[in-house]
Amino acid sequence: MIYASFNKLKMLLLISIIFMLNGCNNMLLTSHGKIAQQEHSLILISFIMMLFVVVPVFLMTIYFSVKYRASNSNQVYKPDCSESKTIETIVWIIPVLIISFLAYLTWNYCYILDPKKSIVSKHKPIKINVIALDWRWLFIYPDYNIASINEIAFPVNTPVIFNITSNSVMNSFFIPSLGSQIYAMPGMVTKLNLISNDSGKYKGISSNYSGKGFSNMKFTVISLPNKKIFLSWINKIKNSPKKLNTIKMFKKVSFPNENHYVEYFSNVNKTLFDKMFY
């Protein structure tokens, strides 16, 4: 009776977990860009390699526990066995092979996934200058003389070159569905090259704690089907009455705010991003 009740409790717990996890969306493993797909493959390969260690350990633990249990009197105890060349070979060769393979992967992918490495494409890259504020993101399009807060857009299959810095403390710029995170640090510029292979809306986040408004430091990433729609988005921003062409205006925008909405600026000082370092 107690055993049956225990089984029902386990089944109820399992069903509850399934329902709770049903609404979860793992952005890191939902790849919509070339870089993210390569990173996803790297994670999967590393996970499989780790299973070569973990699975045998669990199986041997169960096997030895059952075979050499105290109640099993049929097993022969051999205290004089001091070494086994077969076991020694296995426990040394397999880890060496796994570590060597993972080392090769690390070396190879460090070059392939270098954030500064340009992405080869027939389309001209879109340049976006990123400034981490307290607690929101300012995006400047230098080629179009516009800016936005907490929203960016670019055409699908078009490389995007991000130049990233911070106006206050160190932060981290991350679009999980498209790939690599990289730090935004005051007084210096970090570069990140990404590309989206699917149109849609993705979530961008700050992945480094930067104060009390950190949890709301999110932005929307819009991957548009073609350049025509992208230019329409650009023109929409150019019609905004708000401007960002003086340092005074920038200081007003950069004032700490924990829950900032999307905002557009039609006229941006071309030297604003460069002045962050002087």
Short mmCIF file of C-alpha atoms in Angstrom, two decimals:
data_model
loop_
_atom_site.label_atom_id
_atom_site.label_comp_id
_atom_site.label_asym_id
_atom_site.label_seq_id
_atom_site.Cartn_x
_atom_site.Cartn_y
_atom_site.Cartn_z
CA MET A 1 0.00 0.00 0.00
CA ILE A 2 2.79 2.40 0.96
CA TYR A 3 4.83 1.35 -2.10
CA ALA A 4 1.87 2.08 -4.43
CA SER A 5 1.34 5.50 -2.87
CA PHE A 6 5.06 6.25 -3.27
CA ASN A 7 4.91 5.36 -6.99
CA LYS A 8 1.89 7.62 -7.49
CA LEU A 9 3.75 10.45 -5.75
CA LYS A 10 6.78 10.00 -8.04
CA MET A 11 4.55 9.98 -11.12
CA LEU A 12 2.74 13.13 -9.97
CA LEU A 13 6.08 14.86 -9.34
CA LEU A 14 7.36 13.90 -12.82
CA ILE A 15 4.19 15.19 -14.51
CA SER A 16 4.42 18.45 -12.54
CA ILE A 17 8.04 18.98 -13.63
CA ILE A 18 7.10 18.35 -17.30
CA PHE A 19 4.29 20.92 -17.13
CA MET A 20 6.49 23.49 -15.39
CA LEU A 21 9.26 23.12 -17.98
CA ASN A 22 6.84 23.18 -20.91
CA GLY A 23 6.88 26.99 -21.04
CA CYS A 24 10.66 27.28 -20.83
CA ASN A 25 12.53 28.57 -23.86
CA ASN A 26 16.24 27.81 -23.88
CA MET A 27 17.52 30.70 -26.00
CA LEU A 28 21.08 29.44 -25.83
CA LEU A 29 20.18 26.22 -27.66
CA THR A 30 17.72 27.85 -30.07
CA SER A 31 20.12 28.83 -32.83
CA HIS A 32 19.08 31.41 -35.44
CA GLY A 33 22.51 32.50 -36.65
CA LYS A 34 25.69 31.02 -38.07
CA ILE A 35 27.74 31.79 -34.95
CA ALA A 36 25.08 30.42 -32.59
CA GLN A 37 24.82 27.20 -34.62
CA GLN A 38 28.56 26.62 -34.36
CA GLU A 39 28.50 27.30 -30.62
CA HIS A 40 25.54 24.94 -30.26
CA SER A 41 27.52 22.21 -32.06
CA LEU A 42 30.51 22.81 -29.79
CA ILE A 43 28.36 22.48 -26.65
CA LEU A 44 26.74 19.29 -27.98
CA ILE A 45 30.09 17.68 -28.91
CA SER A 46 31.58 18.56 -25.50
CA PHE A 47 28.49 17.15 -23.76
CA ILE A 48 28.75 13.86 -25.68
CA MET A 49 32.46 13.59 -24.86
CA MET A 50 31.71 14.06 -21.18
CA LEU A 51 29.19 11.20 -21.38
CA PHE A 52 32.08 8.86 -22.23
CA VAL A 53 33.29 9.54 -18.69
CA VAL A 54 30.06 9.96 -16.77
CA VAL A 55 28.07 6.98 -18.13
CA PRO A 56 30.75 4.32 -17.42
CA VAL A 57 31.25 5.72 -13.92
CA PHE A 58 27.54 5.39 -13.11
CA LEU A 59 27.31 1.93 -14.68
CA MET A 60 30.38 0.68 -12.79
CA THR A 61 29.07 2.15 -9.54
CA ILE A 62 25.84 0.18 -9.92
CA TYR A 63 27.67 -2.95 -11.10
CA PHE A 64 30.21 -3.00 -8.27
CA SER A 65 27.58 -2.17 -5.65
CA VAL A 66 25.45 -5.13 -6.74
CA LYS A 67 28.25 -7.61 -7.42
CA TYR A 68 30.26 -6.95 -4.27
CA ARG A 69 27.44 -6.36 -1.81
CA ALA A 70 27.80 -7.87 1.64
CA SER A 71 25.00 -10.38 1.08
CA ASN A 72 26.61 -11.84 -2.06
CA SER A 73 28.64 -14.68 -0.63
CA ASN A 74 29.39 -16.26 -4.02
CA GLN A 75 32.01 -13.70 -5.03
CA VAL A 76 35.65 -14.58 -4.49
CA TYR A 77 37.69 -12.07 -2.49
CA LYS A 78 41.22 -11.63 -3.92
CA PRO A 79 43.25 -9.35 -1.63
CA ASP A 80 46.53 -10.32 -3.32
CA CYS A 81 45.64 -8.58 -6.60
CA SER A 82 47.90 -5.49 -6.54
CA GLU A 83 47.67 -4.22 -10.13
CA SER A 84 46.07 -4.75 -13.51
CA LYS A 85 47.74 -3.52 -16.69
CA THR A 86 44.42 -3.64 -18.53
CA ILE A 87 42.68 -1.40 -16.01
CA GLU A 88 45.68 0.95 -15.82
CA THR A 89 45.71 1.28 -19.61
CA ILE A 90 41.99 2.01 -19.80
CA VAL A 91 41.88 4.57 -16.98
CA TRP A 92 44.82 6.49 -18.48
CA ILE A 93 44.35 6.19 -22.25
CA ILE A 94 40.63 7.12 -22.40
CA PRO A 95 40.96 10.38 -20.35
CA VAL A 96 44.08 11.35 -22.35
CA LEU A 97 42.21 10.86 -25.63
CA ILE A 98 39.17 12.82 -24.40
CA ILE A 99 41.26 15.72 -23.08
CA SER A 100 43.33 15.80 -26.28
CA PHE A 101 40.18 15.94 -28.40
CA LEU A 102 38.64 18.69 -26.25
CA ALA A 103 41.92 20.63 -26.40
CA TYR A 104 41.85 20.43 -30.20
CA LEU A 105 38.22 21.62 -30.23
CA THR A 106 39.09 24.54 -27.95
CA TRP A 107 42.06 25.60 -30.06
CA ASN A 108 40.16 25.26 -33.34
CA TYR A 109 36.95 26.96 -32.24
CA CYS A 110 38.82 29.82 -30.55
CA TYR A 111 39.95 30.80 -34.03
CA ILE A 112 36.68 30.03 -35.84
CA LEU A 113 34.51 31.86 -33.28
CA ASP A 114 36.80 34.84 -32.63
CA PRO A 115 34.32 37.70 -31.94
CA LYS A 116 36.46 40.11 -33.98
CA LYS A 117 36.59 37.83 -37.01
CA SER A 118 34.60 39.17 -39.98
CA ILE A 119 31.73 37.10 -41.35
CA VAL A 120 31.99 36.40 -45.07
CA SER A 121 28.85 37.44 -46.93
CA LYS A 122 27.74 38.93 -50.24
CA HIS A 123 25.87 41.61 -48.28
CA LYS A 124 27.48 44.75 -46.90
CA PRO A 125 27.74 44.61 -43.08
CA ILE A 126 25.59 46.79 -40.85
CA LYS A 127 27.55 48.80 -38.28
CA ILE A 128 26.05 49.37 -34.84
CA ASN A 129 27.79 51.21 -32.01
CA VAL A 130 26.60 49.98 -28.62
CA ILE A 131 26.78 51.91 -25.34
CA ALA A 132 25.78 50.21 -22.10
CA LEU A 133 23.98 52.68 -19.84
CA ASP A 134 22.41 52.36 -16.38
CA TRP A 135 20.28 50.26 -17.07
CA ARG A 136 19.54 50.12 -20.76
CA TRP A 137 21.26 49.88 -24.12
CA LEU A 138 21.90 52.74 -26.54
CA PHE A 139 22.41 51.69 -30.17
CA ILE A 140 23.86 54.12 -32.71
CA TYR A 141 23.75 53.48 -36.48
CA PRO A 142 26.67 55.66 -37.71
CA ASP A 143 25.91 55.10 -41.39
CA TYR A 144 22.33 56.34 -40.97
CA ASN A 145 22.84 59.00 -38.29
CA ILE A 146 20.14 57.54 -36.04
CA ALA A 147 19.98 55.84 -32.65
CA SER A 148 17.61 53.74 -30.59
CA ILE A 149 17.29 52.55 -27.03
CA ASN A 150 16.54 48.89 -26.25
CA GLU A 151 15.80 47.94 -29.86
CA ILE A 152 17.89 47.06 -32.90
CA ALA A 153 17.05 45.79 -36.37
CA PHE A 154 18.96 44.48 -39.36
CA PRO A 155 18.25 42.41 -42.49
CA VAL A 156 18.47 38.63 -42.41
CA ASN A 157 21.69 37.02 -43.73
CA THR A 158 23.53 40.33 -43.32
CA PRO A 159 26.63 40.53 -41.09
CA VAL A 160 26.39 42.95 -38.17
CA ILE A 161 29.49 44.59 -36.72
CA PHE A 162 28.99 45.70 -33.11
CA ASN A 163 31.41 48.18 -31.52
CA ILE A 164 30.65 47.95 -27.82
CA THR A 165 31.53 50.10 -24.83
CA SER A 166 30.06 51.18 -21.50
CA ASN A 167 29.24 54.59 -20.07
CA SER A 168 29.41 53.38 -16.47
CA VAL A 169 30.42 50.00 -15.05
CA MET A 170 31.43 46.83 -16.86
CA ASN A 171 28.55 45.06 -18.54
CA SER A 172 28.03 42.19 -20.98
CA PHE A 173 26.23 42.30 -24.33
CA PHE A 174 24.50 39.04 -25.23
CA ILE A 175 22.01 37.87 -27.89
CA PRO A 176 21.67 34.15 -27.00
CA SER A 177 19.87 33.13 -30.20
CA LEU A 178 22.59 34.65 -32.41
CA GLY A 179 25.77 33.85 -30.52
CA SER A 180 28.68 35.07 -28.44
CA GLN A 181 28.42 37.36 -25.44
CA ILE A 182 31.10 39.98 -25.03
CA TYR A 183 31.95 42.47 -22.31
CA ALA A 184 31.18 46.18 -22.52
CA MET A 185 33.86 48.07 -20.60
CA PRO A 186 34.26 51.78 -19.96
CA GLY A 187 37.17 53.44 -21.72
CA MET A 188 37.61 50.76 -24.39
CA VAL A 189 35.85 49.17 -27.37
CA THR A 190 35.16 45.47 -27.86
CA LYS A 191 34.04 44.13 -31.22
CA LEU A 192 31.50 41.44 -32.01
CA ASN A 193 30.44 40.05 -35.40
CA LEU A 194 27.08 38.29 -35.64
CA ILE A 195 24.63 37.26 -38.34
CA SER A 196 20.99 36.14 -38.32
CA ASN A 197 19.90 33.36 -40.68
CA ASP A 198 16.20 33.53 -39.78
CA SER A 199 13.82 36.47 -39.64
CA GLY A 200 12.04 37.09 -36.35
CA LYS A 201 12.31 38.77 -32.97
CA TYR A 202 14.92 37.71 -30.46
CA LYS A 203 15.80 38.74 -26.93
CA GLY A 204 18.99 40.55 -26.02
CA ILE A 205 20.17 40.71 -22.43
CA SER A 206 22.89 41.90 -20.11
CA SER A 207 24.73 38.83 -18.80
CA ASN A 208 26.90 40.60 -16.24
CA TYR A 209 25.55 42.05 -12.99
CA SER A 210 25.77 45.85 -13.12
CA GLY A 211 23.55 47.15 -10.35
CA LYS A 212 19.96 47.17 -9.14
CA GLY A 213 18.44 47.66 -12.62
CA PHE A 214 20.40 44.76 -14.15
CA SER A 215 17.44 42.35 -14.35
CA ASN A 216 15.48 44.74 -16.59
CA MET A 217 18.41 45.52 -18.89
CA LYS A 218 16.93 43.75 -21.91
CA PHE A 219 16.48 44.75 -25.53
CA THR A 220 14.63 43.53 -28.62
CA VAL A 221 16.49 42.24 -31.67
CA ILE A 222 14.51 42.33 -34.93
CA SER A 223 15.81 40.29 -37.86
CA LEU A 224 13.96 41.61 -40.92
CA PRO A 225 13.25 39.56 -44.10
CA ASN A 226 14.96 41.97 -46.51
CA LYS A 227 16.78 45.30 -46.76
CA LYS A 228 13.69 47.13 -48.03
CA ILE A 229 11.86 46.51 -44.76
CA PHE A 230 15.03 47.43 -42.86
CA LEU A 231 15.19 50.81 -44.64
CA SER A 232 11.54 51.36 -43.71
CA TRP A 233 12.50 50.80 -40.08
CA ILE A 234 15.35 53.30 -40.50
CA ASN A 235 13.00 55.88 -42.02
CA LYS A 236 10.58 55.42 -39.13
CA ILE A 237 13.36 56.39 -36.72
CA LYS A 238 14.38 59.34 -38.90
CA ASN A 239 10.88 60.74 -38.43
CA SER A 240 11.27 60.80 -34.65
CA PRO A 241 11.23 64.32 -33.14
CA LYS A 242 13.86 63.35 -30.56
CA LYS A 243 17.51 64.18 -31.19
CA LEU A 244 20.82 63.17 -29.66
CA ASN A 245 23.27 65.68 -31.09
CA THR A 246 24.76 67.23 -27.95
CA ILE A 247 26.55 65.96 -24.87
CA LYS A 248 23.86 67.56 -22.73
CA MET A 249 21.21 65.43 -24.41
CA PHE A 250 23.36 62.33 -24.02
CA LYS A 251 23.77 62.97 -20.27
CA LYS A 252 20.01 63.26 -19.98
CA VAL A 253 19.52 59.96 -21.81
CA SER A 254 22.23 58.21 -19.78
CA PHE A 255 20.69 59.16 -16.42
CA PRO A 256 20.06 55.91 -14.45
CA ASN A 257 16.67 54.38 -15.15
CA GLU A 258 15.58 50.89 -14.11
CA ASN A 259 12.61 50.41 -16.45
CA HIS A 260 13.29 52.17 -19.73
CA TYR A 261 11.10 51.81 -22.81
CA VAL A 262 12.08 51.74 -26.49
CA GLU A 263 13.09 55.17 -27.74
CA TYR A 264 14.19 56.55 -31.14
CA PHE A 265 16.50 59.45 -32.04
CA SER A 266 16.49 60.91 -35.56
CA ASN A 267 19.61 63.07 -35.38
CA VAL A 268 22.74 61.76 -33.65
CA ASN A 269 26.08 63.46 -33.18
CA LYS A 270 28.50 61.47 -35.37
CA THR A 271 31.31 61.87 -32.84
CA LEU A 272 29.22 60.84 -29.82
CA PHE A 273 30.56 57.29 -29.65
CA ASP A 274 34.18 58.46 -30.04
CA LYS A 275 33.74 61.04 -27.27
CA MET A 276 33.17 58.18 -24.85
CA PHE A 277 36.94 57.75 -24.71
CA TYR A 278 38.04 61.36 -24.17
#
